[in-house]
Coordinates of C-alpha atoms in Angstrom, one line a residue:
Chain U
X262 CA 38.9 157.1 102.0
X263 CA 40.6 154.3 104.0
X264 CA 44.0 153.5 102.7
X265 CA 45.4 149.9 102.8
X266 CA 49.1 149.0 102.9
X267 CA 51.1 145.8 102.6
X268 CA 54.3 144.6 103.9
X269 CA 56.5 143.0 102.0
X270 CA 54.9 143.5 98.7
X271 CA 56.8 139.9 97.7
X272 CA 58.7 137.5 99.2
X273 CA 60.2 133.9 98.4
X274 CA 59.7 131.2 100.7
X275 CA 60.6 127.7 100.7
X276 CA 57.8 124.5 101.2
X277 CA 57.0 124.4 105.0
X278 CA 58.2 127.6 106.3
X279 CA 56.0 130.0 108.3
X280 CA 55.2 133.0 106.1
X281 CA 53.4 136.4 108.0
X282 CA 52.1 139.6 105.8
X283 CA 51.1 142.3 107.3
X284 CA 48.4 144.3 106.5
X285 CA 47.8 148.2 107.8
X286 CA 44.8 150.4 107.7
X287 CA 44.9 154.1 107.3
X288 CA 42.2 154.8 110.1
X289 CA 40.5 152.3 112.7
X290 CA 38.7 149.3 110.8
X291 CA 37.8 147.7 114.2
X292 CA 37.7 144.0 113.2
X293 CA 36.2 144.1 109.2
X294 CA 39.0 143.1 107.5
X295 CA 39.5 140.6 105.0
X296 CA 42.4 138.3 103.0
X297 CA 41.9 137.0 99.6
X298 CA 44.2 134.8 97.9
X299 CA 44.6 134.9 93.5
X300 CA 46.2 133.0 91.2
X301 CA 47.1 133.9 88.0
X302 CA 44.6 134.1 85.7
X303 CA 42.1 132.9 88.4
X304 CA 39.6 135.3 90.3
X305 CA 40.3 136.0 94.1
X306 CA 39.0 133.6 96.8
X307 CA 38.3 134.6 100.3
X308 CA 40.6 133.0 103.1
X309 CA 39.8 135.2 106.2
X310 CA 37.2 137.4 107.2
X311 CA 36.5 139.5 110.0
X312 CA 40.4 139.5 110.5
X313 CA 40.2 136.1 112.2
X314 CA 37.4 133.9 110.9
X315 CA 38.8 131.0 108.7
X316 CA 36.2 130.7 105.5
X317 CA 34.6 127.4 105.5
X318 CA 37.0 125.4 103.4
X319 CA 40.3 126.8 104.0
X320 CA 43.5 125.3 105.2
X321 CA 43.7 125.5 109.1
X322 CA 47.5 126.8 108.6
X323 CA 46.1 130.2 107.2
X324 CA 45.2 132.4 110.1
X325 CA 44.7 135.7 110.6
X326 CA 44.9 138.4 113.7
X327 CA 45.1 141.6 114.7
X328 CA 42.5 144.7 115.2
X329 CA 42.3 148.5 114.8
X330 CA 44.7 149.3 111.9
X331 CA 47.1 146.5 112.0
X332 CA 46.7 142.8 111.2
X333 CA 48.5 139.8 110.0
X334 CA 48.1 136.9 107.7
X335 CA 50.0 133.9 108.5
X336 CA 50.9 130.6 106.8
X337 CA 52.2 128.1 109.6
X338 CA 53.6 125.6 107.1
X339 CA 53.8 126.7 103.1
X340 CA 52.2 124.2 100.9
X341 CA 53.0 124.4 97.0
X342 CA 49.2 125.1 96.3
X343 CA 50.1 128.2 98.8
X344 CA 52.4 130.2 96.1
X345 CA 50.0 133.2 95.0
X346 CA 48.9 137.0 95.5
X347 CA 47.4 137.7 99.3
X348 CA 45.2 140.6 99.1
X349 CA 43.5 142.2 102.3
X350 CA 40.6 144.6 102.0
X351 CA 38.5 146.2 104.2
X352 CA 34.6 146.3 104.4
X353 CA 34.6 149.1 107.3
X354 CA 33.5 151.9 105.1
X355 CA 33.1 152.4 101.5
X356 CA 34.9 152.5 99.2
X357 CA 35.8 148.9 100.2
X358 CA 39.6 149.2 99.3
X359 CA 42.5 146.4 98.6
X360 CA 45.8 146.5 99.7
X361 CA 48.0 145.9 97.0
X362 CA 49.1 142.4 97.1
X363 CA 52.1 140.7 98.5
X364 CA 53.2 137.8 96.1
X365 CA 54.2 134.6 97.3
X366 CA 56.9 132.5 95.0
X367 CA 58.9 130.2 95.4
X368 CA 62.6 130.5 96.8
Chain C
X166 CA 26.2 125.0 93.3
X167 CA 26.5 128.9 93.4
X168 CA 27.9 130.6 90.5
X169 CA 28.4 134.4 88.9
X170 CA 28.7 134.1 84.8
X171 CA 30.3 137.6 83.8
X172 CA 29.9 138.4 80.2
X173 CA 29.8 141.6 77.3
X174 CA 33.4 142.1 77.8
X175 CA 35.6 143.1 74.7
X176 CA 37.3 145.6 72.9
X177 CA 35.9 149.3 72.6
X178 CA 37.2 152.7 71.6
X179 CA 37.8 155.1 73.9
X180 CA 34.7 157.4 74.6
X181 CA 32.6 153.6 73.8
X182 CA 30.5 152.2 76.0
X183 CA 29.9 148.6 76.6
X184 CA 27.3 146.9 79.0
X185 CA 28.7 143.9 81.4
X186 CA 26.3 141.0 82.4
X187 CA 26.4 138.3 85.3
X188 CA 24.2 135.7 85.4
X189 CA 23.7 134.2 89.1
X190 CA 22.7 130.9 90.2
X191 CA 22.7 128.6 93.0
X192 CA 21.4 131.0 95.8
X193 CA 18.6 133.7 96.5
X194 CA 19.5 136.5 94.4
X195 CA 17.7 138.9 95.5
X196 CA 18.4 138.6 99.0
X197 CA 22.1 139.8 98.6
X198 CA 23.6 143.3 97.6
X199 CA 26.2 142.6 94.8
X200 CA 29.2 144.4 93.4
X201 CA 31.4 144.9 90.7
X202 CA 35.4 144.7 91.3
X203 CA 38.2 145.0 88.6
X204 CA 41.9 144.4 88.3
X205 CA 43.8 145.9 85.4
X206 CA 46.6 143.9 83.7
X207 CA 49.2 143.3 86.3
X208 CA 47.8 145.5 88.9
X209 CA 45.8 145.1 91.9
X210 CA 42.2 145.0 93.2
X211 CA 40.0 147.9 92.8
X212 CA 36.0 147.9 94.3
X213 CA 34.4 149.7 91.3
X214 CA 30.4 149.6 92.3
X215 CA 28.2 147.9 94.7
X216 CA 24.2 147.9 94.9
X217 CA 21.3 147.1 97.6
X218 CA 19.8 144.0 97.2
X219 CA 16.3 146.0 95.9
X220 CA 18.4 148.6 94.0
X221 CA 17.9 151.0 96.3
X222 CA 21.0 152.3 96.8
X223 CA 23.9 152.4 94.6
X224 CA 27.5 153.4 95.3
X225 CA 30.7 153.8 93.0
X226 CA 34.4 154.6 93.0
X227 CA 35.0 158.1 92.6
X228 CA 36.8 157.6 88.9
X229 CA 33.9 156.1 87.6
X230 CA 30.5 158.1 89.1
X231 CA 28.3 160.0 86.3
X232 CA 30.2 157.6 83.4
X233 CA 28.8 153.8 84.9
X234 CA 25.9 152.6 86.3
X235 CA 25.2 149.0 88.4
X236 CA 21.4 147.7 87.9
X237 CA 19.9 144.7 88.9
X238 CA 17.1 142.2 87.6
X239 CA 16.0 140.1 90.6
X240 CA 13.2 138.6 88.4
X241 CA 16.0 137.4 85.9
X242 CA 18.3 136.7 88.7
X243 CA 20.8 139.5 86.4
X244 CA 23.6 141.9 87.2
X245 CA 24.7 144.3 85.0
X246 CA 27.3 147.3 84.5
X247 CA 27.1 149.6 82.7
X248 CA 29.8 151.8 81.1
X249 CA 29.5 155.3 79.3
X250 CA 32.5 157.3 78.3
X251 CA 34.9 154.6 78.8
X252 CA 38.9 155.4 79.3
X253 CA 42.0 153.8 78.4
X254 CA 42.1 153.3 82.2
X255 CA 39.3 151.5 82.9
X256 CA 40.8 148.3 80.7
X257 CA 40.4 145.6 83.1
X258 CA 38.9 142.2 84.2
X259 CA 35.7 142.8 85.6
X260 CA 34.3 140.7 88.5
X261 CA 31.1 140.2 89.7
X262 CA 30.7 139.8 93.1
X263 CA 28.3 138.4 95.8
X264 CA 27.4 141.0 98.6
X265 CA 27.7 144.9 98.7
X266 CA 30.5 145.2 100.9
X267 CA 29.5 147.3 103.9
X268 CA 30.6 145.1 106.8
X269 CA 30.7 141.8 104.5
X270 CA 33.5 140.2 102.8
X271 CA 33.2 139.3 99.0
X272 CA 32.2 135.4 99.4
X273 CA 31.6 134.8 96.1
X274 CA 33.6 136.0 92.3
X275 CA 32.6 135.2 88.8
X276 CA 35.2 134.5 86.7
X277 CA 35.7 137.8 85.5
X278 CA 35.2 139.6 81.9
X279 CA 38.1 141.0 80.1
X280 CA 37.5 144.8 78.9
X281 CA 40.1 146.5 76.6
X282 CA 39.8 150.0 75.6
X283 CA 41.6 151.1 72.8
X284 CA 42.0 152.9 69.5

């Protein structure tokens, strides 16, 4: 099975800074990796897909990079609606596996 | 508008069973694979089952094979789980999901359904 890893698994960030989680695979995912941000008490909604691809509907400050086994979420400018969990998960091979969450509050 | 209604949650005993539902509407049903995906309380994300988009091929999470089983009703436009020999650790919210994962991101969630299991 593929193992995902987070880094950090929480941080606190003030309104308009630039905020980066990173996101590591345990073997070559190529490119099929995904972010998902939740709220609490709310189901998961997708932000990035294929590592890059910006869902239709998302904030133009999320982006996301990288390929292989490492990649990145980033958050040019934090907005208030921005404090959440960010989940990546890969679709390479099943089982399709999560990271387990790096939680964004407020500083 | 496209939607996933989850529902059959609730409480069981352990060594219960229970039978999840999700009702889809708003696209082609039965031109996507689907999936199930649970969190329990405070915890993260966990895939739990996915299936073809003519039931042809089924796949689960190691914890739960031989106890649950994902079916589909394209005619009723109808997901369902269902869960045999349940564990204390499988108390969750259940999501249903649009697509079966295999080189596709999860689009779409339901709400999810809260399942407790407990004596």
């Amino acid at each position: 099975d593929i193992q995902m890893t987070q880094s950090p698994s929480s941080l606190s960030a003030s309104v308009g800074d630039r905020v980066t989680i990173t996101c590591r695979a345990s073997q070559s995912i190529t490119s099929f990796l995904n972010w998902y941000q939740q709220k609490p008490g709310k189901a998961p909604k997708l932000l990035i897909y294929a590592a890059s691809s910006l869902q239709s509907g998302v904030p133009s400050r999320f982006s996301g990079s990288g390929s292989g086994t490492d990649f990145t979420l980033t958050i040019s400018s934090l907005q208030p609606e921005d404090f959440a969990t960010y989940y990546c998960q890969q679709s390479y091979s099943g089982p399709f596996t999560f990271g387990p969450g790096t939680k964004v509050d407020i500083k | 508008e496209v939607q996933l209604v989850e529902s059959g949650g609730g409480l069981v005993q352990p060594g219960g069973s229970l039978r999840l539902s999700c009702a889809a509407s708003g696209f082609t049903f039965s031109t996507y694979g689907m999936t199930w995906v649970r969190q329990a309380p405070g915890k993260g994300l966990e895939w739990v089952a996915s299936i073809k988009q003519d039931g042809s091929e089924k796949n689960y999470v190691d914890s739960v094979k031989g106890r649950f089983t994902i079916s589909r009703d394209n005619a009723k436009n109808s997901l369902y789980l269902q869960m045999n020999s349940l564990r204390a650790e499988d108390t969750a919210v259940y999501y249903c999901v649009r697509g079966s994962g295999y080189r596709y991101p999860f689009y779409i969630w339901g709400q999810g359904t809260m399942v407790t299991v407990s004596s």
